[in-house]
Short mmCIF file of C-alpha atoms and ligand atoms in Angstrom, two decimals:
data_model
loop_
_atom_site.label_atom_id
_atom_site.label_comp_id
_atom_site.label_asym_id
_atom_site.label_seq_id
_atom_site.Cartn_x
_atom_site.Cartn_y
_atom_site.Cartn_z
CA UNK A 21 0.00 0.00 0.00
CA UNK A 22 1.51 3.27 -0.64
CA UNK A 23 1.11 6.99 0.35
CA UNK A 24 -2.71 7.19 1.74
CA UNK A 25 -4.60 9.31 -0.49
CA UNK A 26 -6.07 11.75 2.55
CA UNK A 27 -1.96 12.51 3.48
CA UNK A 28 -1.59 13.39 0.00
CA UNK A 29 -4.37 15.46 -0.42
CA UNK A 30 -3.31 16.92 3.41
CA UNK A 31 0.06 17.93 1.78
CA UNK A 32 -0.04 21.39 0.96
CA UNK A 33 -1.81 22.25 4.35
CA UNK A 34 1.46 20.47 6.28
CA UNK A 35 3.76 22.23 3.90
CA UNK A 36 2.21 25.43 4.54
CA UNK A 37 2.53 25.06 8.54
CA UNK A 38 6.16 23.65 8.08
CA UNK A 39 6.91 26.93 6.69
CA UNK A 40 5.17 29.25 9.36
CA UNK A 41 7.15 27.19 11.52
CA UNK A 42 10.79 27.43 10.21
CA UNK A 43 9.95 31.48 9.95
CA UNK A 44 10.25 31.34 13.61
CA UNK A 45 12.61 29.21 14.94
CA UNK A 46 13.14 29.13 18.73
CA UNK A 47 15.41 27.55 20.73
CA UNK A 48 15.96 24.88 23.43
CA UNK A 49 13.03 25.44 25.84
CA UNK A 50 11.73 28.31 24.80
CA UNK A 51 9.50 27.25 22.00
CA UNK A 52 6.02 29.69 23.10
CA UNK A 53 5.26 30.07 20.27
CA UNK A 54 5.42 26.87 18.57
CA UNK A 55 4.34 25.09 21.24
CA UNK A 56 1.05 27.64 21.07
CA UNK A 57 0.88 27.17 17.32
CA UNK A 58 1.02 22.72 18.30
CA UNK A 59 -1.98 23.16 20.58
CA UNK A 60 -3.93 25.31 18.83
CA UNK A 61 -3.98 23.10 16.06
CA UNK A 62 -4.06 19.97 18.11
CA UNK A 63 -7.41 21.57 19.48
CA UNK A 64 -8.63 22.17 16.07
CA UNK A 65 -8.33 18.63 15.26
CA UNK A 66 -10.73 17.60 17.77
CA UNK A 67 -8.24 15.90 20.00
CA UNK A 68 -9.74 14.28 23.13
CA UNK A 69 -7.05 16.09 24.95
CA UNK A 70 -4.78 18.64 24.52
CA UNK A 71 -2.09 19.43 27.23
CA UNK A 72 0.36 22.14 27.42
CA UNK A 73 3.58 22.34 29.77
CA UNK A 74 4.70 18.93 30.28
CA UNK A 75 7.85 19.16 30.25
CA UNK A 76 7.92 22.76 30.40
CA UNK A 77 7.10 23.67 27.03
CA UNK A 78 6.17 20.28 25.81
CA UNK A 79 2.86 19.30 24.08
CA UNK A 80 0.91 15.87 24.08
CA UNK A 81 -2.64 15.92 22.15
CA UNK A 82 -4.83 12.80 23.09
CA UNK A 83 -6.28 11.40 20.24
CA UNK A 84 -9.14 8.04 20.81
CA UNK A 85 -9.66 5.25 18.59
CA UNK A 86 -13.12 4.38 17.80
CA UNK A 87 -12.49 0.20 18.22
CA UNK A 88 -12.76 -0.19 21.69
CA UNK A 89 -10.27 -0.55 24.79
CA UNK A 90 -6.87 -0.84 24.08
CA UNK A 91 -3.32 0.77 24.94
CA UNK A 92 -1.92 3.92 23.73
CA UNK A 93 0.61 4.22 21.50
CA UNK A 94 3.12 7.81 21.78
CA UNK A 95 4.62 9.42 18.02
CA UNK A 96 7.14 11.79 18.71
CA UNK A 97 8.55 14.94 16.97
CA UNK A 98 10.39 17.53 18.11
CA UNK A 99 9.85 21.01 17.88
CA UNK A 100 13.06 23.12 18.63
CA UNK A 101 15.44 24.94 16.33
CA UNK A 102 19.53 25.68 16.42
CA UNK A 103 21.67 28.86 17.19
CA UNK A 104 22.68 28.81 13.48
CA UNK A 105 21.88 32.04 10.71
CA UNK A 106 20.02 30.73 7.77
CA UNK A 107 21.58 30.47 4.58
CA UNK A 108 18.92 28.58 2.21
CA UNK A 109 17.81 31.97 0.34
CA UNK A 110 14.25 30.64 0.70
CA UNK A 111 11.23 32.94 0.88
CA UNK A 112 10.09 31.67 4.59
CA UNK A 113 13.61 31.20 5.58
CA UNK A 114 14.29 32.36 9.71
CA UNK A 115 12.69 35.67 10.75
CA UNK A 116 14.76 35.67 13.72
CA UNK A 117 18.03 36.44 13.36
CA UNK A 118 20.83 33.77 14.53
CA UNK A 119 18.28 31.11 14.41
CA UNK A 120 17.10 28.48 12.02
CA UNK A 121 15.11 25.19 11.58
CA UNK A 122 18.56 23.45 10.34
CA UNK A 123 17.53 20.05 11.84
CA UNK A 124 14.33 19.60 10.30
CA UNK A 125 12.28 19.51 13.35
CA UNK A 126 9.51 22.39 11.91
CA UNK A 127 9.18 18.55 9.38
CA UNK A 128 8.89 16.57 12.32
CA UNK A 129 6.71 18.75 14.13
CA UNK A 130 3.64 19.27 10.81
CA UNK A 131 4.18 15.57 9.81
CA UNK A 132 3.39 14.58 13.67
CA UNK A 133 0.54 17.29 13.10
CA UNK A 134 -0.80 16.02 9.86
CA UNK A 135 -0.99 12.59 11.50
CA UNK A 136 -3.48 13.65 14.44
CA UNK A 137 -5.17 15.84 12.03
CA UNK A 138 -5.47 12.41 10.00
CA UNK A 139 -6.34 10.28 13.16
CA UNK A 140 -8.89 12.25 14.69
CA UNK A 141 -11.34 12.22 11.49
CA UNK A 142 -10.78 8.83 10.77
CA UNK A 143 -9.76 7.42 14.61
CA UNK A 144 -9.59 3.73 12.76
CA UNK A 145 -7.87 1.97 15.96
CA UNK A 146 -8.43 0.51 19.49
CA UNK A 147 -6.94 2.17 22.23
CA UNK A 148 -5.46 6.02 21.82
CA UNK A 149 -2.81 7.55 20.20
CA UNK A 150 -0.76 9.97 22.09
CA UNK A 151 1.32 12.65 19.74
CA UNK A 152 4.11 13.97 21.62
CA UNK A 153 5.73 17.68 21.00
CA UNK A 154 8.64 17.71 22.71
CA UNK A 155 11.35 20.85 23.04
CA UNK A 156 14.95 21.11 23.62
CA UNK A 157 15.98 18.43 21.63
CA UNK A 158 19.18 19.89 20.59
CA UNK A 159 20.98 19.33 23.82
CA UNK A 160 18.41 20.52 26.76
CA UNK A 161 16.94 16.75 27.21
CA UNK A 162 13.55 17.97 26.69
CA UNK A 163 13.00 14.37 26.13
CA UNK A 164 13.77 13.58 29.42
CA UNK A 165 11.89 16.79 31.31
CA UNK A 166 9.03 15.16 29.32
CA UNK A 167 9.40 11.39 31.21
CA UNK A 168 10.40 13.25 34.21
CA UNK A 169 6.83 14.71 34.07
CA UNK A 170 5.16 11.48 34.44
CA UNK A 171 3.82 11.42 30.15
CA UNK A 172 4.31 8.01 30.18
CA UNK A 173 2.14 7.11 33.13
CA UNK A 174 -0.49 10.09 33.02
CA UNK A 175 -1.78 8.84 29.02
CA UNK A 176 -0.82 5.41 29.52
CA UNK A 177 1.36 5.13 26.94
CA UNK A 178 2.79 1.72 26.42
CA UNK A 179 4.66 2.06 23.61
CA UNK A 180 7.03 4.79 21.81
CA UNK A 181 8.03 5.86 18.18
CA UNK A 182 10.21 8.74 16.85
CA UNK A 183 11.17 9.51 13.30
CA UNK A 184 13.99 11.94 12.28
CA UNK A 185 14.84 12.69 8.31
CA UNK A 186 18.26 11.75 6.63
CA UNK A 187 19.57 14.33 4.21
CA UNK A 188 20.77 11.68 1.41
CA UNK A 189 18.64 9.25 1.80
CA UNK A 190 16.09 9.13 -0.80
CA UNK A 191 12.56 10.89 -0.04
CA UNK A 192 9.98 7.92 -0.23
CA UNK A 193 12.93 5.80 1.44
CA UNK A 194 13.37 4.31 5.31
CA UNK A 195 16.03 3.67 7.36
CA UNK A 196 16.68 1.88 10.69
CA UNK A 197 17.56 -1.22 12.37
CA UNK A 198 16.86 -3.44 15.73
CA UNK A 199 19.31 -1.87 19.09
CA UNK A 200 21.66 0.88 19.14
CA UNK A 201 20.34 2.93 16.20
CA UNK A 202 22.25 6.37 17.75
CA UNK A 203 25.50 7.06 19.79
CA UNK A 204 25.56 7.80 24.00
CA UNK A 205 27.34 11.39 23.83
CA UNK A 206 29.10 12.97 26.44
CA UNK A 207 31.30 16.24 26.65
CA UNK A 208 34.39 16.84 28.73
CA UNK A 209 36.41 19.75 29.57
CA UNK A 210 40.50 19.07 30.92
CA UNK A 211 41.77 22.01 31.89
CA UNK A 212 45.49 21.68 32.42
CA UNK A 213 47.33 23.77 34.77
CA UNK A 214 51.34 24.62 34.37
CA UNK A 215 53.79 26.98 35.70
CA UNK A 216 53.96 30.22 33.64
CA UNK A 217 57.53 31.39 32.35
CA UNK A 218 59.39 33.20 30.00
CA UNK A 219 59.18 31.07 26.82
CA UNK A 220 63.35 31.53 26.38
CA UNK A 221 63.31 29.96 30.04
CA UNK A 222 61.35 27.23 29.60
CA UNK A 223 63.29 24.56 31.92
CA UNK A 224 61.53 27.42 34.87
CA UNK A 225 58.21 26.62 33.85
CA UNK A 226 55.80 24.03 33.33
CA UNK A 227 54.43 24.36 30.03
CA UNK A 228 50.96 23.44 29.93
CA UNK A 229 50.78 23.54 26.01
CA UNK A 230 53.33 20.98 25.73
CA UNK A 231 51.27 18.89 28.27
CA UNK A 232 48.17 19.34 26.90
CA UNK A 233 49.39 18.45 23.22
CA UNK A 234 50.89 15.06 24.82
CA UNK A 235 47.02 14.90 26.03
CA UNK A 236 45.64 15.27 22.71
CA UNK A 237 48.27 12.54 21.06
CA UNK A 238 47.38 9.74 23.61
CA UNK A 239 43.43 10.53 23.56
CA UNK A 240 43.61 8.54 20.38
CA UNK A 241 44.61 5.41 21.97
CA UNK A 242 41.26 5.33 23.35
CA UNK A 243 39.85 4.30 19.84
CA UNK A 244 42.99 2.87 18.78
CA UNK A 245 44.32 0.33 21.67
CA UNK A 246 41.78 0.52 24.49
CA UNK A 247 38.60 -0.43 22.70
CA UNK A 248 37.62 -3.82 21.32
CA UNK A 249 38.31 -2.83 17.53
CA UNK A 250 34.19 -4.33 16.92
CA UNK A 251 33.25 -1.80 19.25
CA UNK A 252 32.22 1.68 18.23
CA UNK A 253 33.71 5.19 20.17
CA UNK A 254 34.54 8.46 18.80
CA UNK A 255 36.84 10.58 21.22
CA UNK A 256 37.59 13.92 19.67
CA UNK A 257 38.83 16.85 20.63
CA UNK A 258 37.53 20.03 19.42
CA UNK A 259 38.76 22.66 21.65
CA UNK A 260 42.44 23.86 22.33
CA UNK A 261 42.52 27.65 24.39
CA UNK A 262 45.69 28.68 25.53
CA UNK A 263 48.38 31.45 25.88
CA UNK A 264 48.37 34.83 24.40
CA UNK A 265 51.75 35.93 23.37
CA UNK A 266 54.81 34.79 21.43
CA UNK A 267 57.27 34.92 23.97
CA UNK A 268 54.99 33.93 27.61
CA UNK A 269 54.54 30.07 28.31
CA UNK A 270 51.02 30.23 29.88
CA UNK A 271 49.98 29.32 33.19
CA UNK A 272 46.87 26.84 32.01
CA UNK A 273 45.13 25.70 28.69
CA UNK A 274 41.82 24.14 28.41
CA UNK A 275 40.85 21.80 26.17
CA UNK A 276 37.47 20.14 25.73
CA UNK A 277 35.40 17.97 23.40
CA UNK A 278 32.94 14.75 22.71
CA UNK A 279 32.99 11.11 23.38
CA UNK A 280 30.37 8.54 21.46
CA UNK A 281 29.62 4.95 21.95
CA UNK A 282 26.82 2.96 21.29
CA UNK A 283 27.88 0.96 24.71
CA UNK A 284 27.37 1.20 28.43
CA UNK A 285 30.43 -0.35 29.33
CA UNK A 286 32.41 1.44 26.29
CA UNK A 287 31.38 4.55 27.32
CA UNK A 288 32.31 3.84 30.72
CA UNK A 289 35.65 2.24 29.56
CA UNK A 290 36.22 5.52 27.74
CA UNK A 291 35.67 8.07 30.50
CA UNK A 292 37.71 5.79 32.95
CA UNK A 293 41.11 5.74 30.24
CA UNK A 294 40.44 9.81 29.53
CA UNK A 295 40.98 10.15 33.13
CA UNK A 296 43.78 8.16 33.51
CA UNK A 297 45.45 9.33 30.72
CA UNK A 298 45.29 12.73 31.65
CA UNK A 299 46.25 12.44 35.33
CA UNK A 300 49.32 10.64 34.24
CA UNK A 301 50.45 12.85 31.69
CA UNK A 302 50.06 15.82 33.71
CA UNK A 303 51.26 13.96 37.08
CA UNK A 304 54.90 13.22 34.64
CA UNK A 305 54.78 16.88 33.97
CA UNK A 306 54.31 18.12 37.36
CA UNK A 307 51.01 19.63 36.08
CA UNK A 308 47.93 19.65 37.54
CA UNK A 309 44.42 18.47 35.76
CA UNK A 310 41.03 18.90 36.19
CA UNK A 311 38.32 17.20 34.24
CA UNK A 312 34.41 18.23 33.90
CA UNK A 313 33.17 14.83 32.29
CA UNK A 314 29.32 15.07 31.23
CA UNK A 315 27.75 11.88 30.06
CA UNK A 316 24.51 13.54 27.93
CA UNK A 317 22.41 11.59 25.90
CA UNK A 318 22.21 7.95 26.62
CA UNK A 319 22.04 5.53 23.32
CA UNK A 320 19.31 5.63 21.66
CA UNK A 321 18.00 2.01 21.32
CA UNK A 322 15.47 0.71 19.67
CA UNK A 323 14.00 -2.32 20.83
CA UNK A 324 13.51 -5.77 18.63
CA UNK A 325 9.82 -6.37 18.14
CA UNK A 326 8.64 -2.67 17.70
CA UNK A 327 11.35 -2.59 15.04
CA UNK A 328 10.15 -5.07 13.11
CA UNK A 329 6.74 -3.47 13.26
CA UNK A 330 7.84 -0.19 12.28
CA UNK A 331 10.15 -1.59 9.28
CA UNK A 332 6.95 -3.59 8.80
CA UNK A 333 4.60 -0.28 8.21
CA UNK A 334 7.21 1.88 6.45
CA UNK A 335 7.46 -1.12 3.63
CA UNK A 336 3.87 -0.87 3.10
CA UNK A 337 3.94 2.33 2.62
CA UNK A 338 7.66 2.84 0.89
CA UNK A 339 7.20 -0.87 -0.79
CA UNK A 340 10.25 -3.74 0.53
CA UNK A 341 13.18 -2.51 -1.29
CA UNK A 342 12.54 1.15 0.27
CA UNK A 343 13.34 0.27 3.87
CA UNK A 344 16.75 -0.05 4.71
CA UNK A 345 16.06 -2.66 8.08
CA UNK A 346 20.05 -3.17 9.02
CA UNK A 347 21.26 0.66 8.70
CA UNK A 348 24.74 1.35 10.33
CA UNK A 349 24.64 3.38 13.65
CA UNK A 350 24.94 6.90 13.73
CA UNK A 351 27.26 8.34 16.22
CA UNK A 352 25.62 11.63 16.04
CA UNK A 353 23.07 11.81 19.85
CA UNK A 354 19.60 11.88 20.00
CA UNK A 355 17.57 12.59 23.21
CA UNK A 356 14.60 9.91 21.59
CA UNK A 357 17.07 7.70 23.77
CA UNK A 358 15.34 8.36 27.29
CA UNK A 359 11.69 8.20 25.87
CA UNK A 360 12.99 4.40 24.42
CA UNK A 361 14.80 3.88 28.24
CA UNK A 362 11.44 4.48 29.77
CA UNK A 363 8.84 2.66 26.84
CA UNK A 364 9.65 0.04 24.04
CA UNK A 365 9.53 1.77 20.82
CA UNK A 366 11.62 2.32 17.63
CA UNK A 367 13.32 5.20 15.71
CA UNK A 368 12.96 5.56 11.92
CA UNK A 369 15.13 7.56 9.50
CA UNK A 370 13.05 9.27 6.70
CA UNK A 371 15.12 10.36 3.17
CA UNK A 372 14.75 13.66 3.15
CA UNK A 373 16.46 13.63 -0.74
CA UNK A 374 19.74 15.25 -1.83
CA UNK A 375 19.33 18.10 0.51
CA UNK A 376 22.24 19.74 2.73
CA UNK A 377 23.47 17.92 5.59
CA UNK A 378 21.79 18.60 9.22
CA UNK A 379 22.97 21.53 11.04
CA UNK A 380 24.11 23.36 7.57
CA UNK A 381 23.29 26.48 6.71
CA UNK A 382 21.89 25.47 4.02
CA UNK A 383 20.27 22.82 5.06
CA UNK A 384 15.91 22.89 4.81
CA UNK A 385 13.38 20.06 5.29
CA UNK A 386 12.59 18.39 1.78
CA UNK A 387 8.34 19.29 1.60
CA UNK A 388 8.14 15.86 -0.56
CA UNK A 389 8.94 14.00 2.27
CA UNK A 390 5.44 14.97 4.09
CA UNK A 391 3.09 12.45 2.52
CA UNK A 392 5.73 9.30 3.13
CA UNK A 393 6.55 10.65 7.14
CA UNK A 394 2.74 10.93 7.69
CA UNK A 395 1.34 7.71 5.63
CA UNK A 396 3.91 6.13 7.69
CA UNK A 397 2.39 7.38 11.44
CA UNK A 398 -0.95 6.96 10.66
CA UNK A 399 -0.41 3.61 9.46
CA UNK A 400 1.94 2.79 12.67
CA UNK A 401 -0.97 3.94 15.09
CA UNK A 402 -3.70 2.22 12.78
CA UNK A 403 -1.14 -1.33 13.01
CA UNK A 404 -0.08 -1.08 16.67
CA UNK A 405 -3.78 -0.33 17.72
CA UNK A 406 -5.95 -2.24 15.35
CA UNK A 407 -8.50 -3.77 16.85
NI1 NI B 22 17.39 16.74 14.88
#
């Protein structure tokens, strides 16, 4: 079965609202106005509920099947946009200045729309269907201020499903695959402390710069010769602040950056060797070292049988060769990953075409992709609920 004939007809109306939305991209938390625009439309759509502020400015709109008792099944987007200036020359590109949809998530956000819009005239399933709107997605864990908030328990929803789009993949295409479908992230910060000098007297100093570069160098024997090779981890390093003159060794440098696995005890293994590696570096120095270690996002995992149903509904609507079921991970984060910790569920890829990578400049949702992303969620309730 391909696109449904209603989300095709629906498409201009989603188009249009994806583009009110990437006008006015807000950030992390502070999504007002989107959130308003969400429930407004939410409430226009009939929903059986519509509730603001879980999560702070997160969104779930209540949506009952007309085929009896039966659980209720949560669809995801996000709703948040990135501290990046727009660069796509597009007539609704960002009306506020520094910010921009560059992630998609104004996509996410009128697909998940179009679906309840879809659901509540035709409400062809047991149970409910609970559309989530979640903020902060681009590092402020709005995913998990939304579990935090009891969602889960207060709509009964027993199991989860998220969708994000894939610049390169092909629109009308699918991607994903059973466990870890996205990286654990964390962020660190070593700040390396010296002895200032004279940088003709260096044998009267400790030169931090020196120490930190020696840092830097053995950092890559995490990947290289502490991790089973068959195990994934990025460690990189992508900060490196120090000194201000040509002729003064400085007194401290800081350097910071990201660590990914798409393992508990890799990620643990990881943290534990970037700690020893820097104490001992900077302890055969006579440096000092401190480390801020933040573990972020936890993997994002999708579990085996809700997998195999989504795969299941996105080749009825893509047709079998369309779904990519066995995708390689992406070490890139995704805060999906506590929703999927607290509820079985899966996360999809959508094509979103030959379009600029995520988090470009450049980058803008691909409009074709609407009919595919919301064939696919009304089918997913309609399958997971039917009666
Ligand atoms: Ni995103």
């Amino acid at each position: 079965m391909p696109i449904l004939n209603r989300a095709a007809e629906l498409q201009d109306e989603i188009a249009g609202w994806r583009r009110t939305l990437h006008q006015t991209p807000e950030l992390n938390y502070d999504v007002h106005q989107t959130a308003a625009f969400v429930a407004e439309k939410l409430k226009s759509f009939g929903c059986d509920e519509v509730v603001s502020g879980i999560g702070r400015t997160g969104v779930v709109g209540l949506i009952r099947g007309t085929l009896g008792a039966g659980a209720t099944v949560g669809l995801r987007a996000d709703m948040d946009a990135l501290p990046i200036t727009e660069a796509t020359g597009k007539p609704y590109a960002s009306t506020n200045p520094g910010k921009m949809h560059a992630c998609g998530h104004d996509g996410h956000t009128a697909m998940l729309l179009g679906a309840a819009k879809y659901l509540a005239e035709t409400r062809n399933f047991a149970g409910a269907v609970a559309v989530i709107f979640q903020p902060a997605e681009e590092g402020g864990a709005g995913g998990l201020a939304m579990v935090e908030d009891g969602m889960m328990d207060r709509f009964g929803i027993a199991q989860v499903f998220g969708m994000h789009n894939m610049p390169g993949l092909p629109v009308g295409q699918f991607a994903l695959r059973p466990g870890p479908i996205m990286a654990a992230t964390a962020e660190f910060t070593i700040t390396v402390k010296g002895k200032g000098g004279h940088a003709a007297m260096p044998h009267r100093a400790i030169d931090p710069i020196v120490v930190g570069s020696q840092i830097v160098t053995a950092l890559q024997t995490i990947a290289s010769r502490t991790i089973d090779p068959i195990d994934s981890v990025v460690v990189t390093v992508t900060k490196f602040h120090g000194g201000d003159a040509y002729n003064v060794i400085p007194e401290q440098i800081e350097l910071a950056g990201t660590v990914r696995t798409l393992k508990k005890e890799v990620a643990q293994a990881a943290r534990e060797r970037l700690h020893a590696i820097c104490a001992g570096i900077a302890g055969a120095h006579g440096a000092s070292v401190t480390i801020d270690y933040d573990s972020n996002y936890p993997v994002t995992f999708n579990h085996a049988e809700e997998t195999v149903l989504a795969g299941n509904v996105a080749a009825t609507i893509a047709g079998d060769g369309q779904v990519h079921r066995e995708i390689q991970p992406v070490m890139g984060g995704e805060d999906f990953s506590y929703m999927l910790e607290a509820r079985p569920g899966a996360f999809i890829f959508i094509g979103n075409g030959d379009t600029a990578n995520l988090h470009h400049p450049a980058y803008d949702f691909n409009d074709e992709a609407i009919p595919h992303g919301v064939s696919y969620w009304v089918r997913l309730a309609e399958t997971a609920l039917a009666a």
